[in-house]
Coordinates of C-alpha atoms and ligand atoms in Angstrom, one line a residue:
M1 CA -6.5 -8.4 -4.0
T2 CA -3.8 -6.6 -5.7
T3 CA -1.2 -7.7 -7.6
K4 CA 0.8 -5.2 -7.3
R5 CA 4.8 -5.4 -5.9
I6 CA 6.0 -2.3 -4.8
L7 CA 10.0 -1.5 -4.8
S8 CA 11.8 1.7 -3.8
G9 CA 14.5 2.6 -2.3
M10 CA 16.6 5.7 -1.1
Q11 CA 20.5 6.4 -0.5
P12 CA 21.5 6.6 3.5
T13 CA 24.1 9.8 1.9
S14 CA 22.9 13.2 4.6
Q15 CA 19.6 12.9 6.8
L16 CA 16.1 12.9 4.6
H17 CA 14.0 16.5 3.3
L18 CA 11.0 17.3 2.8
G19 CA 11.6 16.6 -1.5
N20 CA 12.2 13.1 0.0
Y21 CA 9.1 13.1 2.4
L22 CA 6.5 14.5 -0.2
G23 CA 7.8 12.6 -2.9
A24 CA 8.6 9.1 -2.0
L25 CA 8.2 8.1 1.3
K26 CA 4.9 9.3 2.0
N27 CA 3.6 7.3 -1.0
W28 CA 5.6 4.0 0.3
V29 CA 3.0 4.5 3.0
T30 CA 0.6 5.2 0.9
L31 CA 0.8 1.7 -1.2
Q32 CA 1.1 0.2 1.5
E33 CA -2.1 0.6 3.2
E34 CA -3.6 0.0 0.4
G35 CA -2.0 -4.0 0.8
S36 CA 0.2 -3.1 -2.1
E37 CA 2.7 -5.9 -1.5
C38 CA 5.8 -3.1 -0.5
L39 CA 9.6 -3.8 0.0
Y40 CA 11.5 -0.4 0.9
C41 CA 15.0 -0.7 0.7
V42 CA 18.0 1.9 1.9
V43 CA 20.3 1.4 -1.2
D44 CA 23.8 2.1 0.8
L45 CA 25.7 0.4 -2.5
H46 CA 24.4 3.5 -4.1
A47 CA 25.5 5.9 -1.5
V48 CA 29.1 4.9 -1.8
T49 CA 29.1 6.4 -5.5
V50 CA 30.1 9.3 -3.8
A51 CA 32.5 10.9 -1.5
Y52 CA 31.3 9.3 1.9
D53 CA 32.1 8.5 5.2
A54 CA 32.6 4.6 6.0
D55 CA 32.5 5.1 10.3
R56 CA 29.3 7.5 9.9
L57 CA 27.9 4.8 6.8
A58 CA 26.3 2.0 9.5
Q59 CA 24.6 4.3 11.6
A60 CA 23.6 6.8 8.5
T61 CA 21.8 3.5 6.9
R62 CA 19.6 3.1 10.2
E63 CA 18.9 6.4 10.4
I64 CA 17.4 6.5 6.5
A65 CA 15.4 3.3 7.9
A66 CA 14.6 4.8 10.8
A67 CA 12.9 7.6 8.6
Y68 CA 11.4 5.4 6.4
I69 CA 9.3 3.4 9.9
A70 CA 8.3 7.0 11.5
A71 CA 6.5 7.9 8.4
G72 CA 4.5 5.0 8.5
V73 CA 6.4 2.6 6.7
D74 CA 4.9 -0.8 9.0
P75 CA 8.3 -3.4 9.4
A76 CA 4.4 -5.6 10.3
K77 CA 3.2 -5.0 6.8
S78 CA 6.2 -4.5 4.2
S79 CA 9.1 -5.1 4.4
I80 CA 12.2 -3.1 5.4
F81 CA 15.6 -3.6 4.6
V82 CA 19.4 -2.7 3.8
Q83 CA 20.4 -3.6 -0.7
S84 CA 24.6 -4.3 0.7
A85 CA 22.5 -7.1 2.9
V86 CA 20.5 -8.8 -0.5
P87 CA 23.9 -9.5 -2.2
G88 CA 21.8 -11.2 -5.0
H89 CA 21.6 -7.2 -6.5
S90 CA 24.5 -6.8 -7.4
Q91 CA 25.1 -10.8 -8.3
L92 CA 21.8 -9.3 -10.7
M93 CA 23.9 -6.0 -11.9
W94 CA 26.5 -7.6 -13.5
L95 CA 24.8 -10.2 -15.5
L96 CA 22.7 -6.6 -16.2
A97 CA 26.0 -4.7 -17.4
T98 CA 26.6 -7.0 -20.0
M99 CA 23.2 -6.4 -21.5
T100 CA 23.2 -2.4 -21.2
Q101 CA 25.0 0.3 -23.6
M102 CA 27.6 2.5 -22.4
G103 CA 25.1 5.4 -25.1
K104 CA 22.2 4.9 -23.3
L105 CA 23.7 5.1 -19.3
E106 CA 26.3 8.2 -20.9
R107 CA 22.7 10.0 -22.0
M108 CA 21.8 9.8 -18.0
T109 CA 21.1 13.4 -16.7
Q110 CA 22.0 12.7 -12.8
F111 CA 25.8 10.9 -14.0
K112 CA 26.0 14.3 -15.8
D113 CA 25.3 16.2 -12.9
K114 CA 26.9 14.4 -10.3
A115 CA 30.1 13.7 -12.2
G116 CA 30.3 17.3 -13.2
K117 CA 32.9 19.2 -15.5
D118 CA 35.7 16.5 -15.7
K119 CA 33.6 13.2 -16.5
E120 CA 37.2 11.6 -17.1
R121 CA 38.0 10.9 -13.5
A122 CA 33.9 9.4 -12.3
G123 CA 33.9 6.2 -10.6
L124 CA 32.8 3.4 -12.9
G125 CA 30.5 2.8 -10.1
L126 CA 28.8 6.3 -10.7
F127 CA 28.8 5.1 -13.8
A128 CA 26.8 1.9 -13.2
Y129 CA 25.1 3.4 -10.8
P130 CA 21.2 2.9 -12.7
V131 CA 22.2 -0.8 -13.6
L132 CA 22.2 -1.6 -9.4
M133 CA 18.6 0.8 -9.1
A134 CA 17.2 -2.1 -12.6
A135 CA 19.9 -4.9 -10.5
D136 CA 17.2 -3.4 -6.6
I137 CA 13.6 -4.4 -9.5
L138 CA 14.6 -6.7 -10.9
I139 CA 15.1 -9.2 -8.9
Y140 CA 11.8 -8.6 -6.6
N141 CA 9.7 -8.3 -10.2
A142 CA 8.2 -5.1 -9.3
T143 CA 5.8 -3.9 -10.5
H144 CA 5.6 -0.2 -9.1
V145 CA 8.3 1.7 -8.4
P146 CA 6.8 4.6 -6.2
V147 CA 9.8 7.8 -6.6
G148 CA 10.2 11.3 -7.2
D149 CA 10.8 12.5 -10.8
D150 CA 13.6 13.3 -11.2
Q151 CA 14.3 9.2 -11.6
K152 CA 12.3 8.7 -14.9
Q153 CA 14.5 8.5 -16.4
H154 CA 17.0 5.5 -15.0
L155 CA 13.7 3.6 -15.0
E156 CA 12.7 4.9 -18.1
L157 CA 16.4 2.8 -18.9
S158 CA 15.5 -0.4 -15.8
R159 CA 12.4 -1.0 -18.5
D160 CA 14.3 -0.9 -21.7
I161 CA 17.4 -3.1 -19.8
A162 CA 14.3 -6.0 -18.9
A163 CA 12.9 -5.5 -22.4
T164 CA 16.5 -6.3 -24.0
F165 CA 17.2 -9.5 -22.0
N166 CA 13.5 -11.1 -22.6
T167 CA 13.5 -10.2 -26.2
R168 CA 17.9 -11.4 -25.7
Y169 CA 16.6 -14.4 -24.2
G170 CA 13.2 -14.8 -25.4
T171 CA 11.7 -14.9 -22.2
E172 CA 8.9 -13.6 -19.7
H173 CA 11.8 -13.5 -16.7
F174 CA 11.4 -9.8 -16.0
I175 CA 8.4 -7.5 -15.4
Q176 CA 9.0 -3.7 -17.0
P177 CA 8.3 -2.1 -13.7
D178 CA 6.1 1.5 -14.3
P179 CA 7.2 4.6 -12.6
Y180 CA 4.7 6.0 -9.7
I181 CA 5.1 9.1 -9.5
M182 CA 2.4 10.3 -6.8
G183 CA 1.3 13.2 -5.2
A184 CA 1.0 16.7 -5.0
A185 CA 4.9 17.4 -5.1
T186 CA 6.6 15.3 -7.7
R187 CA 9.1 17.2 -7.6
V188 CA 9.8 19.7 -3.9
M189 CA 11.8 23.1 -5.7
S190 CA 14.3 24.9 -3.2
L191 CA 13.2 26.8 -0.6
R192 CA 15.5 29.9 -1.6
D193 CA 15.9 29.3 -5.6
G194 CA 12.2 28.0 -6.8
T195 CA 13.6 26.9 -10.3
Q196 CA 16.5 24.1 -8.5
K197 CA 15.0 21.2 -7.0
M198 CA 15.3 21.3 -2.8
S199 CA 18.5 18.6 -2.5
K200 CA 20.8 16.7 0.0
S201 CA 23.9 18.1 -1.6
A202 CA 22.2 21.9 -2.0
E203 CA 25.3 24.0 0.2
S204 CA 22.5 26.1 2.1
D205 CA 20.8 24.0 4.5
M206 CA 18.4 26.5 4.4
S207 CA 17.4 25.7 0.9
R208 CA 15.4 22.7 2.9
I209 CA 14.0 21.5 5.5
N210 CA 15.3 18.1 7.1
L211 CA 13.3 15.4 8.4
I212 CA 15.7 15.4 12.1
D213 CA 14.3 20.4 11.4
D214 CA 12.5 21.1 15.4
A215 CA 9.7 23.2 14.7
D216 CA 11.7 26.7 15.3
M217 CA 14.0 25.2 12.6
I218 CA 11.1 25.1 9.5
A219 CA 9.4 28.4 10.8
K220 CA 12.9 29.9 10.7
K221 CA 13.2 28.1 7.2
I222 CA 10.2 29.1 5.6
R223 CA 10.5 32.1 7.0
K224 CA 12.9 33.1 4.9
A225 CA 11.6 31.4 2.4
K226 CA 12.4 33.2 -1.1
T227 CA 9.3 34.8 -2.3
D228 CA 7.9 37.9 -4.8
P229 CA 6.4 40.7 -3.4
A230 CA 3.0 40.2 -5.4
S231 CA 0.2 38.2 -3.0
L232 CA -0.7 34.3 -3.8
P233 CA -2.7 33.8 -6.9
E234 CA -6.6 33.3 -6.9
T235 CA -5.5 30.2 -9.2
T236 CA -3.3 27.9 -10.0
A237 CA -2.7 29.1 -13.5
G238 CA -1.9 32.4 -11.6
L239 CA 1.8 30.9 -9.9
E240 CA 2.7 30.7 -14.2
G241 CA 6.6 32.7 -13.6
R242 CA 5.6 32.4 -9.9
P243 CA 8.5 29.3 -9.1
E244 CA 8.8 30.0 -5.5
A245 CA 4.8 30.7 -5.0
A246 CA 4.2 27.7 -7.1
N247 CA 6.4 25.9 -4.6
L248 CA 5.4 26.9 -1.3
V249 CA 2.0 26.6 -3.0
T250 CA 2.9 22.8 -4.1
I251 CA 3.8 22.4 -0.7
Y252 CA 1.3 23.3 1.1
A253 CA -1.3 21.0 -0.1
A254 CA 0.8 18.3 -0.5
L255 CA 1.0 18.7 3.5
S256 CA -2.4 19.0 3.8
G257 CA -3.9 16.0 0.7
Q258 CA -5.8 19.3 -0.8
S259 CA -5.4 20.4 -4.3
K260 CA -3.7 23.9 -4.9
D261 CA -6.6 25.2 -5.9
A262 CA -8.3 24.5 -3.0
V263 CA -5.1 26.1 -1.0
L264 CA -5.8 29.0 -3.2
Q265 CA -9.4 28.8 -3.0
A266 CA -8.8 29.5 0.6
F267 CA -5.3 31.8 0.7
G268 CA -6.1 33.8 -3.1
G269 CA -5.4 37.3 -2.6
K270 CA -3.6 37.3 0.7
E271 CA -0.2 38.2 1.1
F272 CA 3.2 35.5 1.6
S273 CA 2.9 37.3 5.1
V274 CA -0.3 35.5 6.2
F275 CA 0.3 31.9 4.0
K276 CA 4.0 31.9 5.6
P277 CA 2.7 31.1 8.8
A278 CA -0.1 28.5 8.3
L279 CA 2.2 27.2 6.2
V280 CA 4.6 27.1 9.5
D281 CA 2.2 25.6 11.2
L282 CA 1.5 23.0 9.0
A283 CA 4.9 21.5 8.3
V284 CA 5.2 21.7 12.1
A285 CA 1.8 19.7 12.8
H286 CA 3.5 17.6 10.5
L287 CA 6.6 16.7 10.3
A288 CA 7.3 16.8 14.0
P289 CA 5.7 13.3 14.7
I290 CA 7.8 11.8 13.2
T291 CA 11.3 13.8 13.7
A292 CA 9.9 12.5 17.4
R293 CA 9.5 8.9 16.0
M294 CA 12.6 8.9 14.2
N295 CA 14.8 10.0 17.3
D296 CA 12.8 6.7 19.6
L297 CA 13.7 4.5 17.2
L298 CA 17.2 5.7 16.9
G299 CA 17.6 5.6 21.4
D300 CA 17.9 2.1 20.8
V301 CA 19.1 1.0 17.4
S302 CA 19.2 -3.2 18.4
E303 CA 15.2 -2.4 17.2
I304 CA 16.3 -0.8 13.3
D305 CA 19.2 -3.3 13.3
N306 CA 16.6 -6.8 13.7
I307 CA 14.0 -5.4 11.3
L308 CA 16.9 -4.8 9.1
R309 CA 17.8 -8.8 9.0
R310 CA 14.2 -9.4 9.4
G311 CA 14.1 -7.8 6.3
A312 CA 16.4 -8.7 4.7
D313 CA 15.7 -12.5 5.7
K314 CA 13.0 -12.3 3.6
A315 CA 14.2 -10.1 1.3
N316 CA 17.2 -13.1 0.1
E317 CA 14.6 -15.6 0.3
M318 CA 13.0 -14.5 -3.4
A319 CA 16.3 -13.1 -4.3
A320 CA 18.4 -15.8 -4.5
P321 CA 15.6 -17.8 -6.6
M322 CA 15.6 -14.8 -9.4
V323 CA 19.3 -14.3 -8.8
D324 CA 19.8 -18.4 -9.7
E325 CA 16.9 -18.9 -12.5
T326 CA 18.1 -15.7 -14.3
Y327 CA 21.6 -17.1 -14.4
K328 CA 19.6 -19.9 -16.1
I329 CA 18.0 -18.4 -18.9
M330 CA 22.0 -17.7 -19.5
G331 CA 23.2 -20.9 -19.9
F332 CA 25.6 -20.7 -17.1
W333 CA 27.1 -23.5 -15.3
R334 CA 24.9 -24.4 -12.2
Ligands
AMP1 P1 17.3 10.8 -3.2 O1 18.0 11.0 -1.9 O2 18.4 11.1 -5.0 O3 17.8 9.5 -2.2 O4 16.1 10.9 -3.8 C1 14.9 9.7 -3.0 C2 13.6 9.5 -3.5 O5 13.8 11.1 -2.8 C3 13.8 9.3 -5.3 O6 12.5 8.7 -4.7 C4 13.3 10.6 -5.0 O7 13.4 11.2 -6.5 C5 12.5 11.7 -4.2 N1 13.1 12.8 -4.5 C6 14.6 14.0 -3.8 N2 14.5 14.7 -4.4 C7 13.5 15.0 -4.1 C8 12.6 16.4 -3.7 N3 13.4 17.8 -4.8 N4 10.8 16.5 -4.6 C9 10.6 15.2 -4.9 N5 11.1 14.2 -4.9 C10 12.3 13.9 -4.4
LIG2 N1 18.7 6.0 -7.5 C1 17.6 7.2 -6.3 C2 17.5 8.2 -5.4 O1 18.5 8.2 -6.3 C3 17.3 5.6 -5.1 C4 17.4 4.2 -5.9 C5 18.7 3.2 -6.2 C6 16.0 3.8 -6.1 N2 17.9 1.6 -6.5 C7 16.1 2.5 -6.1 C8 14.9 4.4 -6.2 C9 15.2 1.4 -7.0 C10 14.1 2.9 -5.9 C11 14.3 1.9 -7.1 O2 17.4 8.2 -5.1

């Protein structure tokens, strides 16, 4: 028996990469296999807070759903759905927005990064993004939210909003969700610069391994990944001050399910010319079946659409009464 309820989501902005996979998606599957109740959402309303291609949005949404399934999220065990197909998310967001301070939103580092220098021109949706994320989570009373390290601050805000609501209305209506930042690779770094996060938006495609990259492309990217001239250290302490080496060892550890110490026991003292080919073999063995399954699924989108429709029905059944109850607590006419 478990009392955990898991919710997480990814934006259909572009192709998923190894950071998304190791930081989040792989853990989603672990939690599903532990028997937790899992809800996995494609957060399309979040994706339109930045410039996007309307002609591609629906297909990009299917592609993210296909990646979830290909990575092992099983629609028979977990609900997979699209955020915009569950109107309760937007409804709850408005209610929560009324109790979220602008000052707190202004401190969000993701907003600052995405808004860039000209904050005056940033859209209201981008600013309010974390409130919608809080609604995504609180609407299901999710207890745990498996995400990468970069989402910690947003999760803190979700907890804060839940607590504000509960205090203001004297209830225990919302559960404060815990971030679940798990696995060896909570923050996968760029292959070109070990001090920058691997990201969808980085200009150079060589900085990331995409889930759709084929074996040759993965090999090329790892071969060209930035390193330093020294050989690999014998212990993790020796990775200090060597961000690129630390990143590749972390990726190896996460993909192989070993600790970093174990990886360094095997490769300590060896050159990158030995380590990189081993990493290529491991990455290809791990990712090729996922890529193949994804391509397979995308060959017949009606199957994905059916899964998403069923997921939305289930999510709506859970979300609608929660929104209704929230209106009632806030004193609305019903
Ligand atoms: P996003 O690409 O922003 O939609 O992120 C989707 C999920 O992947 C979130 O849980 C992020 O925290 C996680 N994520 C994104 N980039 C990385 C990264 N470089 N390392 C680890 N997790 C990541
Ligand atoms: N903000 C998350 C990201 O950029 C995506 C997201 C939206 C999310 N709603 C969520 C993640 C709810 C977990 C739970 O990756």
